Amino acid sequence: MDSVFWIVIAAMVLIVVLLRFKVIIGLSILSGGLLIWLFESRSLEMLWKAMQQTMVMPRTWDLVLCLYFVMCLEVELRKSGSLHGMVVTMRNIFSSNKVTLAFMPAFLGLLPSLGGARFSAPIVKEASEGIAVDDEEKSAINLWFRHIFEFSNPLMPGVILACGIANVTISDLITHVGWVTILCFVLGWIVLIRPLRITDPEKATNTTNDHSIDWKSLFLAFGPIIASFVLIVAFSMQAALAMGLVVVGFIPLYFLFKRQIPILSVFTESLDKKLFFNVICILYFIQLLTVIGTLDEIVNAFNHSSLPAPAIVACLAFIFGVMTGMGQGYIAIVMPIVALMAPGNIILVGITMVYGLVGQMITPTHLCILVTVDYFKSSLWKTIGKCAWLSFLTALVFSVWTYFRYYN
């Protein structure tokens, strides 16, 4: 095995050990990156260069500000009572909060937003009332259902980027792997939702046959989501700016609908310094591996191997999904290789998208895992373990289908 893989494995072991000793996620992951730097570079100039690039990259501050405004919006929805009213209405429509638990994170996942699981987390918490579900299960539900559209939503930046690099159409990609979204939902329902017990029917089910709809709460809950969606997609606005405009713009609407909120607390309660520090550490980790060339080394090692192309692509997508924890991260690294190996090959593009997400769903570098675990105060590894089991099943079914459909 190439030496770079041993170094990466050692770094991952260090991260796991530090996390086991309750070291905060950001410092644990950054420590792994520094270990790789010690073996691969030891150049202080590279260390500083990666830091500079991280701090001046628009992505860094767009992400931090976007997360901040997402938390501001969550405070608005919670303190105005709109969040509760929406969950009650969803229960009245579907008769059980179990449907809301799966449906709402999936719906909110249609909105392209890094770390956006922080927005769906409070809805999952609200919808879980009256249901026997622990913090790790809430975290896994929030994470899993939020990401089922990662390779079939034509508005996802990762999907657009992948198709642009690989020279395939978005419609072809969705036709090819869209069924995996349905598979993910079904697996998530069977493994995470169906076993849950309702302990308080008064809170979790519609016991009164009340089918009334709180239109004000629905508007105030879905309005910000739709407005953000339109600003980001239709007007190509930066996520942070769009979320900021929505947060400020909806304040007078809450008062108009007689849903008074403490405006100052909206902006002060959302200042989670620990979360912001962790996010910057993770982004620095990714940039450090890029600057010192570790990511390029891994790509070159696979390019010179005797493995078949689908296996190489699957391994690369999985590894970089784990290492970057970002859809656009593994797509930006692996998809150019796919484009060179087999231009326009929809099979390899599909493999990249699915295996990249599988890697992304089991790594602490994934920002959605970070913000979800932070919100529910759940165990990181127990949460990842639940997602890993679902990811394994998804990869297994997809691999068997791909093999018999295209390579047998």
CSV table of C-alpha atoms in Angstrom, one decimal:
chain,number,residue,atom,x,y,z
A,1,MET,CA,0.0,0.0,0.0
A,2,ASP,CA,1.3,3.5,-0.9
A,3,SER,CA,2.7,5.3,2.1
A,4,VAL,CA,0.2,8.1,1.8
A,5,PHE,CA,-2.6,5.7,2.7
A,6,TRP,CA,-0.8,4.7,5.9
A,7,ILE,CA,-0.4,8.3,6.8
A,8,VAL,CA,-4.1,9.0,6.2
A,9,ILE,CA,-5.1,5.9,8.2
A,10,ALA,CA,-2.9,7.1,11.1
A,11,ALA,CA,-4.5,10.5,11.0
A,12,MET,CA,-8.0,9.0,11.0
A,13,VAL,CA,-7.0,6.8,14.0
A,14,LEU,CA,-5.7,9.9,15.8
A,15,ILE,CA,-9.0,11.7,15.1
A,16,VAL,CA,-11.0,8.8,16.5
A,17,VAL,CA,-8.9,8.6,19.6
A,18,LEU,CA,-9.1,12.3,20.3
A,19,LEU,CA,-12.9,12.3,19.8
A,20,ARG,CA,-13.1,9.3,22.2
A,21,PHE,CA,-11.4,11.5,24.8
A,22,LYS,CA,-14.0,14.2,24.3
A,23,VAL,CA,-11.7,16.6,22.5
A,24,ILE,CA,-13.9,18.9,20.4
A,25,ILE,CA,-14.5,17.9,16.8
A,26,GLY,CA,-12.8,20.8,15.2
A,27,LEU,CA,-9.5,20.3,17.1
A,28,SER,CA,-9.6,16.6,16.7
A,29,ILE,CA,-9.9,16.8,12.9
A,30,LEU,CA,-7.3,19.6,12.7
A,31,SER,CA,-4.9,17.4,14.7
A,32,GLY,CA,-5.3,14.7,12.1
A,33,GLY,CA,-4.5,17.2,9.4
A,34,LEU,CA,-1.4,18.4,11.3
A,35,LEU,CA,-0.2,14.8,11.6
A,36,ILE,CA,-0.5,14.4,7.9
A,37,TRP,CA,1.4,17.7,7.5
A,38,LEU,CA,4.2,16.4,9.7
A,39,PHE,CA,4.8,13.4,7.5
A,40,GLU,CA,4.0,15.0,4.1
A,41,SER,CA,5.5,18.5,4.3
A,42,ARG,CA,6.7,20.0,7.6
A,43,SER,CA,6.8,23.3,5.8
A,44,LEU,CA,5.6,26.2,7.9
A,45,GLU,CA,5.0,28.2,4.8
A,46,MET,CA,2.5,25.5,3.6
A,47,LEU,CA,0.8,25.6,7.0
A,48,TRP,CA,0.4,29.4,6.8
A,49,LYS,CA,-0.6,29.3,3.2
A,50,ALA,CA,-3.4,26.9,3.9
A,51,MET,CA,-4.6,29.1,6.8
A,52,GLN,CA,-4.5,32.2,4.7
A,53,GLN,CA,-6.5,30.6,1.9
A,54,THR,CA,-9.0,29.2,4.4
A,55,MET,CA,-9.6,32.6,5.9
A,56,VAL,CA,-9.9,34.5,2.7
A,57,MET,CA,-12.0,32.0,0.7
A,58,PRO,CA,-15.5,33.2,0.1
A,59,ARG,CA,-16.8,29.7,0.9
A,60,THR,CA,-15.6,30.0,4.5
A,61,TRP,CA,-17.4,33.1,5.4
A,62,ASP,CA,-20.5,32.3,3.3
A,63,LEU,CA,-20.7,29.0,5.2
A,64,VAL,CA,-20.2,30.6,8.7
A,65,LEU,CA,-22.7,33.4,8.0
A,66,CYS,CA,-25.2,31.0,6.4
A,67,LEU,CA,-25.1,28.8,9.5
A,68,TYR,CA,-25.5,31.8,11.7
A,69,PHE,CA,-28.6,33.1,9.9
A,70,VAL,CA,-30.0,29.5,9.7
A,71,MET,CA,-29.8,29.5,13.6
A,72,CYS,CA,-31.3,33.0,13.7
A,73,LEU,CA,-34.2,31.7,11.6
A,74,GLU,CA,-34.7,28.7,13.9
A,75,VAL,CA,-35.0,31.1,16.9
A,76,GLU,CA,-37.6,33.1,15.0
A,77,LEU,CA,-39.6,30.1,14.2
A,78,ARG,CA,-39.4,28.7,17.7
A,79,LYS,CA,-40.2,31.9,19.6
A,80,SER,CA,-43.0,32.9,17.3
A,81,GLY,CA,-44.7,29.5,17.8
A,82,SER,CA,-44.6,28.9,14.0
A,83,LEU,CA,-42.5,25.8,14.4
A,84,HIS,CA,-45.0,24.2,16.8
A,85,GLY,CA,-48.0,25.2,14.7
A,86,MET,CA,-46.4,23.7,11.6
A,87,VAL,CA,-45.7,20.4,13.3
A,88,VAL,CA,-49.3,20.2,14.7
A,89,THR,CA,-50.7,20.9,11.2
A,90,MET,CA,-48.5,18.3,9.7
A,91,ARG,CA,-49.7,15.8,12.3
A,92,ASN,CA,-53.3,16.7,11.5
A,93,ILE,CA,-52.7,16.2,7.8
A,94,PHE,CA,-50.7,12.9,8.1
A,95,SER,CA,-52.3,11.7,11.4
A,96,SER,CA,-48.9,10.8,12.9
A,97,ASN,CA,-45.7,12.7,13.7
A,98,LYS,CA,-43.7,9.7,12.4
A,99,VAL,CA,-44.4,10.8,8.9
A,100,THR,CA,-43.3,14.4,9.8
A,101,LEU,CA,-40.1,13.0,11.2
A,102,ALA,CA,-39.1,11.6,7.8
A,103,PHE,CA,-40.9,14.1,5.5
A,104,MET,CA,-39.6,17.4,6.9
A,105,PRO,CA,-35.8,16.8,6.8
A,106,ALA,CA,-36.2,15.4,3.3
A,107,PHE,CA,-38.2,18.4,2.2
A,108,LEU,CA,-35.8,20.9,3.7
A,109,GLY,CA,-32.9,18.9,2.1
A,110,LEU,CA,-34.2,20.3,-1.3
A,111,LEU,CA,-32.8,23.6,-0.2
A,112,PRO,CA,-29.0,23.8,-1.2
A,113,SER,CA,-27.4,25.0,2.1
A,114,LEU,CA,-24.1,23.8,3.6
A,115,GLY,CA,-24.7,22.7,7.2
A,116,GLY,CA,-28.4,23.1,6.6
A,117,ALA,CA,-29.2,20.2,8.9
A,118,ARG,CA,-29.2,22.8,11.7
A,119,PHE,CA,-32.4,24.1,10.3
A,120,SER,CA,-34.3,20.8,10.1
A,121,ALA,CA,-33.0,19.6,13.5
A,122,PRO,CA,-35.5,21.7,15.6
A,123,ILE,CA,-38.3,20.4,13.5
A,124,VAL,CA,-37.3,16.8,14.1
A,125,LYS,CA,-37.1,17.6,17.8
A,126,GLU,CA,-40.6,19.1,17.8
A,127,ALA,CA,-42.0,16.3,15.8
A,128,SER,CA,-40.5,13.6,18.1
A,129,GLU,CA,-42.7,14.6,21.0
A,130,GLY,CA,-44.7,11.6,22.2
A,131,ILE,CA,-42.5,9.2,20.4
A,132,ALA,CA,-39.8,6.9,22.1
A,133,VAL,CA,-36.8,8.2,20.2
A,134,ASP,CA,-33.4,9.0,21.8
A,135,ASP,CA,-30.9,11.7,20.8
A,136,GLU,CA,-28.9,9.5,18.5
A,137,GLU,CA,-32.0,8.4,16.6
A,138,LYS,CA,-33.1,12.0,16.2
A,139,SER,CA,-29.7,12.9,14.9
A,140,ALA,CA,-29.6,9.9,12.4
A,141,ILE,CA,-33.2,10.7,11.2
A,142,ASN,CA,-32.3,14.4,10.7
A,143,LEU,CA,-29.0,13.5,8.8
A,144,TRP,CA,-30.3,10.6,6.7
A,145,PHE,CA,-33.5,12.0,5.3
A,146,ARG,CA,-32.0,15.4,4.7
A,147,HIS,CA,-29.4,14.0,2.3
A,148,ILE,CA,-31.5,11.6,0.2
A,149,PHE,CA,-31.8,14.1,-2.7
A,150,GLU,CA,-28.0,14.8,-2.9
A,151,PHE,CA,-27.7,13.1,-6.3
A,152,SER,CA,-31.2,13.7,-7.7
A,153,ASN,CA,-32.0,17.3,-6.9
A,154,PRO,CA,-31.3,19.4,-10.1
A,155,LEU,CA,-30.8,22.5,-7.9
A,156,MET,CA,-27.9,21.0,-5.8
A,157,PRO,CA,-24.6,22.7,-6.6
A,158,GLY,CA,-22.9,19.3,-6.4
A,159,VAL,CA,-25.2,17.9,-9.1
A,160,ILE,CA,-24.7,20.9,-11.3
A,161,LEU,CA,-20.9,20.8,-10.8
A,162,ALA,CA,-20.7,17.1,-11.5
A,163,CYS,CA,-22.7,17.2,-14.7
A,164,GLY,CA,-20.7,20.2,-15.9
A,165,ILE,CA,-17.3,18.5,-15.3
A,166,ALA,CA,-18.3,15.1,-16.6
A,167,ASN,CA,-20.2,16.4,-19.6
A,168,VAL,CA,-23.5,14.6,-18.9
A,169,THR,CA,-27.0,16.2,-18.6
A,170,ILE,CA,-28.7,16.6,-15.3
A,171,SER,CA,-31.7,14.8,-16.6
A,172,ASP,CA,-29.6,11.8,-17.6
A,173,LEU,CA,-28.0,11.7,-14.1
A,174,ILE,CA,-31.4,11.9,-12.4
A,175,THR,CA,-32.7,9.2,-14.7
A,176,HIS,CA,-29.7,7.0,-13.8
A,177,VAL,CA,-29.6,7.4,-10.0
A,178,GLY,CA,-32.9,9.0,-9.1
A,179,TRP,CA,-34.2,5.6,-7.9
A,180,VAL,CA,-31.5,5.6,-5.2
A,181,THR,CA,-33.3,8.5,-3.6
A,182,ILE,CA,-36.4,6.3,-3.3
A,183,LEU,CA,-34.2,3.5,-2.0
A,184,CYS,CA,-32.7,5.8,0.7
A,185,PHE,CA,-36.1,6.9,1.8
A,186,VAL,CA,-37.4,3.4,2.0
A,187,LEU,CA,-34.4,2.1,3.9
A,188,GLY,CA,-34.5,5.1,6.3
A,189,TRP,CA,-38.2,4.5,6.9
A,190,ILE,CA,-37.7,0.7,7.6
A,191,VAL,CA,-34.6,1.2,9.8
A,192,LEU,CA,-35.2,4.5,11.6
A,193,ILE,CA,-38.9,5.3,11.6
A,194,ARG,CA,-40.9,2.1,11.5
A,195,PRO,CA,-39.5,0.7,14.8
A,196,LEU,CA,-40.3,3.8,16.8
A,197,ARG,CA,-43.0,3.4,19.5
A,198,ILE,CA,-45.6,6.1,20.1
A,199,THR,CA,-45.7,6.6,23.9
A,200,ASP,CA,-48.0,9.6,24.0
A,201,PRO,CA,-50.8,9.5,21.4
A,202,GLU,CA,-52.1,12.9,22.4
A,203,LYS,CA,-48.8,14.5,21.3
A,204,ALA,CA,-47.7,12.2,18.5
A,205,THR,CA,-51.0,11.3,16.7
A,206,ASN,CA,-54.2,13.0,15.6
A,207,THR,CA,-56.5,11.4,18.2
A,208,THR,CA,-59.3,14.0,17.8
A,209,ASN,CA,-59.7,13.7,14.0
A,210,ASP,CA,-58.9,17.4,13.9
A,211,HIS,CA,-57.9,18.2,10.3
A,212,SER,CA,-57.6,21.9,10.8
A,213,ILE,CA,-54.7,23.7,9.2
A,214,ASP,CA,-52.8,26.6,10.8
A,215,TRP,CA,-52.2,28.6,7.6
A,216,LYS,CA,-50.3,31.3,9.4
A,217,SER,CA,-47.8,28.9,10.9
A,218,LEU,CA,-47.4,27.1,7.5
A,219,PHE,CA,-46.7,30.4,5.8
A,220,LEU,CA,-44.3,31.6,8.5
A,221,ALA,CA,-42.5,28.2,8.5
A,222,PHE,CA,-42.4,27.4,4.8
A,223,GLY,CA,-42.2,31.0,3.6
A,224,PRO,CA,-38.5,31.5,4.7
A,225,ILE,CA,-37.6,28.2,3.1
A,226,ILE,CA,-39.2,29.0,-0.2
A,227,ALA,CA,-37.9,32.6,-0.2
A,228,SER,CA,-34.4,31.3,0.4
A,229,PHE,CA,-34.8,28.7,-2.3
A,230,VAL,CA,-35.9,31.4,-4.8
A,231,LEU,CA,-33.1,33.8,-3.9
A,232,ILE,CA,-30.4,31.2,-4.1
A,233,VAL,CA,-31.6,29.3,-7.2
A,234,ALA,CA,-33.5,31.8,-9.3
A,235,PHE,CA,-31.3,34.9,-8.5
A,236,SER,CA,-28.0,33.0,-7.9
A,237,MET,CA,-27.5,34.8,-4.6
A,238,GLN,CA,-24.9,33.7,-2.1
A,239,ALA,CA,-26.5,31.5,0.6
A,240,ALA,CA,-25.4,33.7,3.5
A,241,LEU,CA,-26.8,36.9,1.9
A,242,ALA,CA,-30.1,35.1,1.0
A,243,MET,CA,-30.5,33.7,4.5
A,244,GLY,CA,-29.7,37.1,6.0
A,245,LEU,CA,-32.3,38.9,3.9
A,246,VAL,CA,-34.9,36.3,4.8
A,247,VAL,CA,-34.2,36.5,8.5
A,248,VAL,CA,-34.5,40.3,8.5
A,249,GLY,CA,-37.3,40.4,6.0
A,250,PHE,CA,-39.6,38.1,7.9
A,251,ILE,CA,-39.3,40.0,11.2
A,252,PRO,CA,-42.0,42.5,10.4
A,253,LEU,CA,-44.2,39.6,9.1
A,254,TYR,CA,-44.1,37.9,12.5
A,255,PHE,CA,-45.4,41.1,14.1
A,256,LEU,CA,-48.0,41.6,11.3
A,257,PHE,CA,-49.4,38.1,12.1
A,258,LYS,CA,-49.3,38.9,15.8
A,259,ARG,CA,-46.4,36.5,16.4
A,260,GLN,CA,-44.2,38.9,18.4
A,261,ILE,CA,-40.6,37.8,18.8
A,262,PRO,CA,-37.7,39.3,20.9
A,263,ILE,CA,-35.6,40.7,18.1
A,264,LEU,CA,-32.4,41.1,20.0
A,265,SER,CA,-32.4,37.5,21.3
A,266,VAL,CA,-32.8,36.2,17.7
A,267,PHE,CA,-29.3,37.5,16.9
A,268,THR,CA,-27.7,36.9,20.3
A,269,GLU,CA,-28.9,33.4,21.0
A,270,SER,CA,-27.5,32.3,17.6
A,271,LEU,CA,-23.9,33.2,18.3
A,272,ASP,CA,-22.5,29.7,18.8
A,273,LYS,CA,-18.8,30.4,19.0
A,274,LYS,CA,-17.9,26.7,19.5
A,275,LEU,CA,-19.7,25.7,16.4
A,276,PHE,CA,-18.1,28.4,14.3
A,277,PHE,CA,-14.7,27.4,15.5
A,278,ASN,CA,-15.3,23.8,14.7
A,279,VAL,CA,-16.4,24.7,11.1
A,280,ILE,CA,-13.3,26.8,10.5
A,281,CYS,CA,-11.1,24.0,11.7
A,282,ILE,CA,-12.7,21.5,9.3
A,283,LEU,CA,-12.3,23.9,6.4
A,284,TYR,CA,-8.7,24.5,7.3
A,285,PHE,CA,-8.2,20.7,7.5
A,286,ILE,CA,-9.5,20.3,3.9
A,287,GLN,CA,-7.4,23.2,2.6
A,288,LEU,CA,-4.3,21.9,4.3
A,289,LEU,CA,-4.6,18.5,2.5
A,290,THR,CA,-5.1,20.4,-0.7
A,291,VAL,CA,-2.1,22.7,-0.3
A,292,ILE,CA,0.4,20.0,0.7
A,293,GLY,CA,-0.7,17.7,-2.1
A,294,THR,CA,-2.1,14.8,-0.1
A,295,LEU,CA,-5.3,14.6,-2.1
A,296,ASP,CA,-3.3,14.6,-5.4
A,297,GLU,CA,-1.1,11.8,-4.1
A,298,ILE,CA,-4.1,9.6,-3.3
A,299,VAL,CA,-5.5,10.2,-6.8
A,300,ASN,CA,-2.2,9.4,-8.5
A,301,ALA,CA,-1.8,6.2,-6.4
A,302,PHE,CA,-5.2,4.9,-7.7
A,303,ASN,CA,-4.5,6.0,-11.3
A,304,HIS,CA,-1.4,3.7,-11.3
A,305,SER,CA,-3.2,0.7,-9.9
A,306,SER,CA,-4.5,-2.3,-11.8
A,307,LEU,CA,-8.1,-2.0,-10.4
A,308,PRO,CA,-11.0,-1.7,-12.9
A,309,ALA,CA,-12.3,1.8,-13.5
A,310,PRO,CA,-15.5,1.4,-11.5
A,311,ALA,CA,-13.6,0.2,-8.4
A,312,ILE,CA,-11.1,3.0,-8.7
A,313,VAL,CA,-13.9,5.6,-9.0
A,314,ALA,CA,-15.8,4.1,-6.1
A,315,CYS,CA,-12.7,4.0,-3.8
A,316,LEU,CA,-11.7,7.6,-4.7
A,317,ALA,CA,-15.2,8.9,-4.2
A,318,PHE,CA,-15.6,7.1,-0.9
A,319,ILE,CA,-12.2,8.2,0.4
A,320,PHE,CA,-12.6,11.9,-0.5
A,321,GLY,CA,-16.2,11.8,0.7
A,322,VAL,CA,-14.7,10.8,4.1
A,323,MET,CA,-11.9,13.2,4.0
A,324,THR,CA,-13.7,16.3,2.8
A,325,GLY,CA,-17.2,15.6,4.2
A,326,MET,CA,-18.6,17.8,1.4
A,327,GLY,CA,-20.4,16.9,-1.8
A,328,GLN,CA,-18.7,19.6,-3.8
A,329,GLY,CA,-15.3,18.4,-2.3
A,330,TYR,CA,-15.3,14.9,-3.6
A,331,ILE,CA,-17.0,15.9,-6.8
A,332,ALA,CA,-14.4,18.6,-7.6
A,333,ILE,CA,-11.6,16.0,-7.0
A,334,VAL,CA,-13.0,12.8,-8.5
A,335,MET,CA,-15.2,14.0,-11.3
A,336,PRO,CA,-12.3,15.4,-13.4
A,337,ILE,CA,-10.7,12.0,-13.2
A,338,VAL,CA,-13.9,10.4,-14.4
A,339,ALA,CA,-14.1,12.9,-17.2
A,340,LEU,CA,-10.5,11.9,-18.3
A,341,MET,CA,-11.0,8.2,-17.9
A,342,ALA,CA,-14.3,7.9,-19.7
A,343,PRO,CA,-15.9,11.2,-21.0
A,344,GLY,CA,-19.7,11.3,-20.7
A,345,ASN,CA,-19.8,7.9,-18.9
A,346,ILE,CA,-23.0,8.1,-16.9
A,347,ILE,CA,-22.3,4.9,-15.0
A,348,LEU,CA,-19.0,6.2,-13.5
A,349,VAL,CA,-20.7,9.5,-12.7
A,350,GLY,CA,-23.4,7.7,-10.8
A,351,ILE,CA,-20.8,5.6,-8.9
A,352,THR,CA,-19.0,8.8,-7.9
A,353,MET,CA,-22.2,10.5,-6.6
A,354,VAL,CA,-23.4,7.5,-4.6
A,355,TYR,CA,-20.1,6.4,-3.1
A,356,GLY,CA,-19.1,9.9,-2.4
A,357,LEU,CA,-22.3,10.4,-0.4
A,358,VAL,CA,-21.7,7.1,1.4
A,359,GLY,CA,-18.3,8.4,2.5
A,360,GLN,CA,-19.8,11.8,3.4
A,361,MET,CA,-22.4,10.2,5.7
A,362,ILE,CA,-19.9,8.4,7.9
A,363,THR,CA,-17.3,11.1,8.6
A,364,PRO,CA,-17.0,13.7,11.4
A,365,THR,CA,-15.8,16.1,8.8
A,366,HIS,CA,-19.3,16.4,7.4
A,367,LEU,CA,-20.7,19.7,8.7
A,368,CYS,CA,-24.2,18.4,8.9
A,369,ILE,CA,-23.1,15.7,11.3
A,370,LEU,CA,-21.2,18.3,13.3
A,371,VAL,CA,-24.2,20.7,13.6
A,372,THR,CA,-26.7,17.9,14.2
A,373,VAL,CA,-24.7,16.3,17.0
A,374,ASP,CA,-24.1,19.7,18.5
A,375,TYR,CA,-27.8,20.5,18.5
A,376,PHE,CA,-29.1,17.2,19.9
A,377,LYS,CA,-26.1,16.7,22.2
A,378,SER,CA,-25.9,13.2,20.9
A,379,SER,CA,-23.0,10.7,20.7
A,380,LEU,CA,-21.1,11.3,17.5
A,381,TRP,CA,-20.1,7.7,17.0
A,382,LYS,CA,-23.4,6.2,17.8
A,383,THR,CA,-25.0,8.7,15.3
A,384,ILE,CA,-22.4,7.9,12.6
A,385,GLY,CA,-22.9,4.2,13.3
A,386,LYS,CA,-26.6,4.4,12.5
A,387,CYS,CA,-25.9,6.3,9.3
A,388,ALA,CA,-23.1,3.9,8.4
A,389,TRP,CA,-25.5,0.9,8.5
A,390,LEU,CA,-27.9,2.7,6.1
A,391,SER,CA,-25.0,3.8,3.9
A,392,PHE,CA,-23.7,0.2,3.7
A,393,LEU,CA,-27.1,-1.1,2.6
A,394,THR,CA,-27.5,1.7,0.0
A,395,ALA,CA,-24.0,1.0,-1.4
A,396,LEU,CA,-24.7,-2.8,-1.5
A,397,VAL,CA,-28.0,-2.5,-3.3
A,398,PHE,CA,-26.6,0.1,-5.7
A,399,SER,CA,-23.4,-2.0,-6.4
A,400,VAL,CA,-25.4,-5.2,-7.1
A,401,TRP,CA,-27.8,-3.3,-9.4
A,402,THR,CA,-24.9,-1.6,-11.3
A,403,TYR,CA,-23.0,-4.9,-11.7
A,404,PHE,CA,-25.8,-6.9,-13.0
A,405,ARG,CA,-27.2,-4.0,-15.1
A,406,TYR,CA,-24.0,-2.9,-16.8
A,407,TYR,CA,-21.1,-5.3,-16.2
A,408,ASN,CA,-22.5,-8.8,-16.2
